[in-house]
Amino acid sequence: RYGNPSLSSAVKRLKDNNVTKIVVLPLFPQFADATTTSSVEEAKKYLTDIEFVVYPEFYSSKAFLEAC
């Protein structure tokens, strides 16, 4: 959300390259509205005319916990 490239420029580049669907995958190793939810909401602002799916948080998934 705060990195480079910016979210707006990354989405613009995807649209310019005719991407028709994207996956939003927050990579936070925990769930908090301040991180995960705010990032997804920010992404939604730029994805108004492109299909997208948001993958759920993974911090409690069995595979992630076993890998840790």
mmCIF file of N, CA and C in Angstrom:
data_model
loop_
_atom_site.group_PDB
_atom_site.id
_atom_site.type_symbol
_atom_site.label_atom_id
_atom_site.label_comp_id
_atom_site.label_asym_id
_atom_site.label_seq_id
_atom_site.Cartn_x
_atom_site.Cartn_y
_atom_site.Cartn_z
ATOM 1 N N ARG A 1 0.816 -1.193 0.000
ATOM 2 C CA ARG A 1 0.000 0.000 0.000
ATOM 3 C C ARG A 1 0.862 1.261 0.000
ATOM 4 N N TYR A 2 1.980 1.232 0.688
ATOM 5 C CA TYR A 2 2.811 2.431 0.790
ATOM 6 C C TYR A 2 4.101 2.329 -0.016
ATOM 7 N N GLY A 3 4.254 1.241 -0.744
ATOM 8 C CA GLY A 3 5.509 1.003 -1.442
ATOM 9 C C GLY A 3 5.572 1.607 -2.823
ATOM 10 N N ASN A 4 6.594 1.208 -3.517
ATOM 11 C CA ASN A 4 6.814 1.658 -4.869
ATOM 12 C C ASN A 4 6.896 0.423 -5.763
ATOM 13 N N PRO A 5 6.080 0.294 -6.793
ATOM 14 C CA PRO A 5 5.215 1.324 -7.340
ATOM 15 C C PRO A 5 3.981 1.543 -6.462
ATOM 16 N N SER A 6 3.395 2.700 -6.606
ATOM 17 C CA SER A 6 2.179 2.997 -5.861
ATOM 18 C C SER A 6 1.046 2.112 -6.363
ATOM 19 N N LEU A 7 0.055 1.967 -5.543
ATOM 20 C CA LEU A 7 -1.102 1.152 -5.918
ATOM 21 C C LEU A 7 -1.791 1.723 -7.153
ATOM 22 N N SER A 8 -1.953 3.028 -7.187
ATOM 23 C CA SER A 8 -2.633 3.637 -8.339
ATOM 24 C C SER A 8 -1.845 3.430 -9.628
ATOM 25 N N SER A 9 -0.521 3.578 -9.568
ATOM 26 C CA SER A 9 0.257 3.395 -10.795
ATOM 27 C C SER A 9 0.316 1.931 -11.212
ATOM 28 N N ALA A 10 0.336 1.021 -10.253
ATOM 29 C CA ALA A 10 0.348 -0.402 -10.588
ATOM 30 C C ALA A 10 -0.965 -0.809 -11.253
ATOM 31 N N VAL A 11 -2.075 -0.346 -10.722
ATOM 32 C CA VAL A 11 -3.376 -0.674 -11.324
ATOM 33 C C VAL A 11 -3.481 -0.056 -12.712
ATOM 34 N N LYS A 12 -2.997 1.177 -12.864
ATOM 35 C CA LYS A 12 -3.024 1.811 -14.184
ATOM 36 C C LYS A 12 -2.218 0.986 -15.189
ATOM 37 N N ARG A 13 -1.071 0.527 -14.778
ATOM 38 C CA ARG A 13 -0.238 -0.282 -15.678
ATOM 39 C C ARG A 13 -0.937 -1.583 -16.059
ATOM 40 N N LEU A 14 -1.595 -2.218 -15.096
ATOM 41 C CA LEU A 14 -2.343 -3.439 -15.400
ATOM 42 C C LEU A 14 -3.441 -3.158 -16.414
ATOM 43 N N LYS A 15 -4.188 -2.079 -16.193
ATOM 44 C CA LYS A 15 -5.261 -1.720 -17.117
ATOM 45 C C LYS A 15 -4.704 -1.390 -18.501
ATOM 46 N N ASP A 16 -3.592 -0.663 -18.539
ATOM 47 C CA ASP A 16 -2.967 -0.311 -19.820
ATOM 48 C C ASP A 16 -2.519 -1.550 -20.591
ATOM 49 N N ASN A 17 -2.252 -2.625 -19.872
ATOM 50 C CA ASN A 17 -1.826 -3.883 -20.501
ATOM 51 C C ASN A 17 -2.983 -4.863 -20.672
ATOM 52 N N ASN A 18 -4.192 -4.350 -20.591
ATOM 53 C CA ASN A 18 -5.415 -5.110 -20.852
ATOM 54 C C ASN A 18 -5.615 -6.299 -19.926
ATOM 55 N N VAL A 19 -5.121 -6.192 -18.705
ATOM 56 C CA VAL A 19 -5.392 -7.233 -17.713
ATOM 57 C C VAL A 19 -6.869 -7.154 -17.370
ATOM 58 N N THR A 20 -7.550 -8.289 -17.363
ATOM 59 C CA THR A 20 -8.994 -8.290 -17.152
ATOM 60 C C THR A 20 -9.415 -8.754 -15.766
ATOM 61 N N LYS A 21 -8.509 -9.378 -15.044
ATOM 62 C CA LYS A 21 -8.840 -9.843 -13.697
ATOM 63 C C LYS A 21 -7.561 -9.883 -12.878
ATOM 64 N N ILE A 22 -7.653 -9.447 -11.629
ATOM 65 C CA ILE A 22 -6.482 -9.515 -10.762
ATOM 66 C C ILE A 22 -6.863 -10.144 -9.424
ATOM 67 N N VAL A 23 -5.851 -10.603 -8.729
ATOM 68 C CA VAL A 23 -6.008 -11.181 -7.404
ATOM 69 C C VAL A 23 -5.367 -10.221 -6.408
ATOM 70 N N VAL A 24 -6.121 -9.856 -5.398
ATOM 71 C CA VAL A 24 -5.594 -9.040 -4.310
ATOM 72 C C VAL A 24 -5.243 -10.000 -3.182
ATOM 73 N N LEU A 25 -3.980 -10.023 -2.822
ATOM 74 C CA LEU A 25 -3.498 -10.955 -1.802
ATOM 75 C C LEU A 25 -2.696 -10.195 -0.751
ATOM 76 N N PRO A 26 -3.358 -9.762 0.318
ATOM 77 C CA PRO A 26 -2.622 -9.091 1.387
ATOM 78 C C PRO A 26 -1.626 -10.077 2.007
ATOM 79 N N LEU A 27 -0.380 -9.664 2.120
ATOM 80 C CA LEU A 27 0.667 -10.564 2.608
ATOM 81 C C LEU A 27 1.018 -10.335 4.078
ATOM 82 N N PHE A 28 0.121 -9.736 4.818
ATOM 83 C CA PHE A 28 0.355 -9.533 6.245
ATOM 84 C C PHE A 28 0.241 -10.862 6.974
ATOM 85 N N PRO A 29 1.168 -11.168 7.883
ATOM 86 C CA PRO A 29 1.113 -12.447 8.609
ATOM 87 C C PRO A 29 0.164 -12.413 9.804
ATOM 88 N N GLN A 30 -0.746 -11.459 9.810
ATOM 89 C CA GLN A 30 -1.753 -11.352 10.866
ATOM 90 C C GLN A 30 -2.957 -10.649 10.254
ATOM 91 N N PHE A 31 -4.051 -10.596 10.993
ATOM 92 C CA PHE A 31 -5.194 -9.828 10.513
ATOM 93 C C PHE A 31 -5.417 -8.661 11.448
ATOM 94 N N ALA A 32 -5.537 -7.493 10.879
ATOM 95 C CA ALA A 32 -5.910 -6.294 11.623
ATOM 96 C C ALA A 32 -6.567 -5.342 10.633
ATOM 97 N N ASP A 33 -7.604 -4.657 11.093
ATOM 98 C CA ASP A 33 -8.245 -3.681 10.217
ATOM 99 C C ASP A 33 -7.256 -2.620 9.751
ATOM 100 N N ALA A 34 -6.301 -2.272 10.610
ATOM 101 C CA ALA A 34 -5.336 -1.226 10.270
ATOM 102 C C ALA A 34 -4.417 -1.633 9.128
ATOM 103 N N THR A 35 -4.245 -2.917 8.913
ATOM 104 C CA THR A 35 -3.365 -3.366 7.832
ATOM 105 C C THR A 35 -4.176 -4.009 6.716
ATOM 106 N N THR A 36 -4.696 -5.179 6.972
ATOM 107 C CA THR A 36 -5.378 -5.948 5.933
ATOM 108 C C THR A 36 -6.598 -5.221 5.374
ATOM 109 N N THR A 37 -7.519 -4.858 6.231
ATOM 110 C CA THR A 37 -8.755 -4.233 5.753
ATOM 111 C C THR A 37 -8.482 -2.906 5.065
ATOM 112 N N SER A 38 -7.626 -2.088 5.646
ATOM 113 C CA SER A 38 -7.370 -0.786 5.024
ATOM 114 C C SER A 38 -6.690 -0.945 3.664
ATOM 115 N N SER A 39 -5.841 -1.929 3.520
ATOM 116 C CA SER A 39 -5.183 -2.161 2.234
ATOM 117 C C SER A 39 -6.166 -2.636 1.176
ATOM 118 N N VAL A 40 -7.060 -3.537 1.551
ATOM 119 C CA VAL A 40 -8.070 -4.022 0.605
ATOM 120 C C VAL A 40 -9.005 -2.878 0.211
ATOM 121 N N GLU A 41 -9.414 -2.076 1.166
ATOM 122 C CA GLU A 41 -10.292 -0.947 0.860
ATOM 123 C C GLU A 41 -9.593 0.056 -0.064
ATOM 124 N N GLU A 42 -8.313 0.279 0.146
ATOM 125 C CA GLU A 42 -7.550 1.173 -0.725
ATOM 126 C C GLU A 42 -7.483 0.603 -2.139
ATOM 127 N N ALA A 43 -7.262 -0.690 -2.261
ATOM 128 C CA ALA A 43 -7.217 -1.328 -3.581
ATOM 129 C C ALA A 43 -8.549 -1.175 -4.303
ATOM 130 N N LYS A 44 -9.639 -1.337 -3.575
ATOM 131 C CA LYS A 44 -10.971 -1.236 -4.183
ATOM 132 C C LYS A 44 -11.210 0.137 -4.821
ATOM 133 N N LYS A 45 -10.585 1.176 -4.278
ATOM 134 C CA LYS A 45 -10.744 2.525 -4.840
ATOM 135 C C LYS A 45 -10.253 2.591 -6.285
ATOM 136 N N TYR A 46 -9.254 1.796 -6.611
ATOM 137 C CA TYR A 46 -8.642 1.839 -7.939
ATOM 138 C C TYR A 46 -9.154 0.736 -8.868
ATOM 139 N N LEU A 47 -9.874 -0.206 -8.326
ATOM 140 C CA LEU A 47 -10.321 -1.358 -9.110
ATOM 141 C C LEU A 47 -11.796 -1.263 -9.469
ATOM 142 N N THR A 48 -12.248 -0.081 -9.774
ATOM 143 C CA THR A 48 -13.667 0.130 -10.033
ATOM 144 C C THR A 48 -14.135 -0.451 -11.359
ATOM 145 N N ASP A 49 -13.249 -0.606 -12.306
ATOM 146 C CA ASP A 49 -13.664 -1.111 -13.622
ATOM 147 C C ASP A 49 -12.829 -2.301 -14.079
ATOM 148 N N ILE A 50 -12.379 -3.082 -13.123
ATOM 149 C CA ILE A 50 -11.636 -4.298 -13.435
ATOM 150 C C ILE A 50 -12.085 -5.377 -12.448
ATOM 151 N N GLU A 51 -12.230 -6.584 -12.943
ATOM 152 C CA GLU A 51 -12.649 -7.687 -12.082
ATOM 153 C C GLU A 51 -11.504 -8.063 -11.142
ATOM 154 N N PHE A 52 -11.841 -8.294 -9.884
ATOM 155 C CA PHE A 52 -10.818 -8.706 -8.935
ATOM 156 C C PHE A 52 -11.414 -9.615 -7.877
ATOM 157 N N VAL A 53 -10.555 -10.399 -7.278
ATOM 158 C CA VAL A 53 -10.931 -11.271 -6.177
ATOM 159 C C VAL A 53 -9.924 -11.020 -5.061
ATOM 160 N N VAL A 54 -10.419 -11.013 -3.831
ATOM 161 C CA VAL A 54 -9.550 -10.817 -2.675
ATOM 162 C C VAL A 54 -9.376 -12.157 -1.980
ATOM 163 N N TYR A 55 -8.145 -12.612 -1.882
ATOM 164 C CA TYR A 55 -7.883 -13.848 -1.151
ATOM 165 C C TYR A 55 -7.911 -13.542 0.335
ATOM 166 N N PRO A 56 -8.452 -14.446 1.112
ATOM 167 C CA PRO A 56 -8.582 -14.185 2.547
ATOM 168 C C PRO A 56 -7.227 -14.244 3.255
ATOM 169 N N GLU A 57 -7.222 -13.696 4.456
ATOM 170 C CA GLU A 57 -5.992 -13.742 5.253
ATOM 171 C C GLU A 57 -5.590 -15.192 5.491
ATOM 172 N N PHE A 58 -4.308 -15.408 5.663
ATOM 173 C CA PHE A 58 -3.789 -16.767 5.752
ATOM 174 C C PHE A 58 -3.121 -17.060 7.091
ATOM 175 N N TYR A 59 -3.113 -16.102 7.994
ATOM 176 C CA TYR A 59 -2.350 -16.248 9.240
ATOM 177 C C TYR A 59 -2.753 -17.460 10.077
ATOM 178 N N SER A 60 -3.969 -17.924 9.927
ATOM 179 C CA SER A 60 -4.408 -19.061 10.737
ATOM 180 C C SER A 60 -4.564 -20.348 9.928
ATOM 181 N N SER A 61 -4.144 -20.329 8.664
ATOM 182 C CA SER A 61 -4.281 -21.537 7.861
ATOM 183 C C SER A 61 -3.309 -22.598 8.334
ATOM 184 N N LYS A 62 -3.726 -23.813 8.251
ATOM 185 C CA LYS A 62 -2.909 -24.951 8.711
ATOM 186 C C LYS A 62 -1.566 -24.984 7.982
ATOM 187 N N ALA A 63 -1.597 -24.811 6.667
ATOM 188 C CA ALA A 63 -0.361 -24.876 5.884
ATOM 189 C C ALA A 63 0.627 -23.779 6.314
ATOM 190 N N PHE A 64 0.142 -22.573 6.547
ATOM 191 C CA PHE A 64 1.023 -21.484 6.976
ATOM 192 C C PHE A 64 1.608 -21.771 8.348
ATOM 193 N N LEU A 65 0.778 -22.222 9.271
ATOM 194 C CA LEU A 65 1.259 -22.506 10.619
ATOM 195 C C LEU A 65 2.273 -23.638 10.625
ATOM 196 N N GLU A 66 2.040 -24.661 9.810
ATOM 197 C CA GLU A 66 3.006 -25.769 9.742
ATOM 198 C C GLU A 66 4.321 -25.311 9.134
ATOM 199 N N ALA A 67 4.259 -24.423 8.167
ATOM 200 C CA ALA A 67 5.473 -23.922 7.534
ATOM 201 C C ALA A 67 6.298 -23.069 8.500
ATOM 202 N N CYS A 68 5.612 -22.401 9.387
ATOM 203 C CA CYS A 68 6.330 -21.571 10.372
ATOM 204 C C CYS A 68 6.966 -22.437 11.431
#
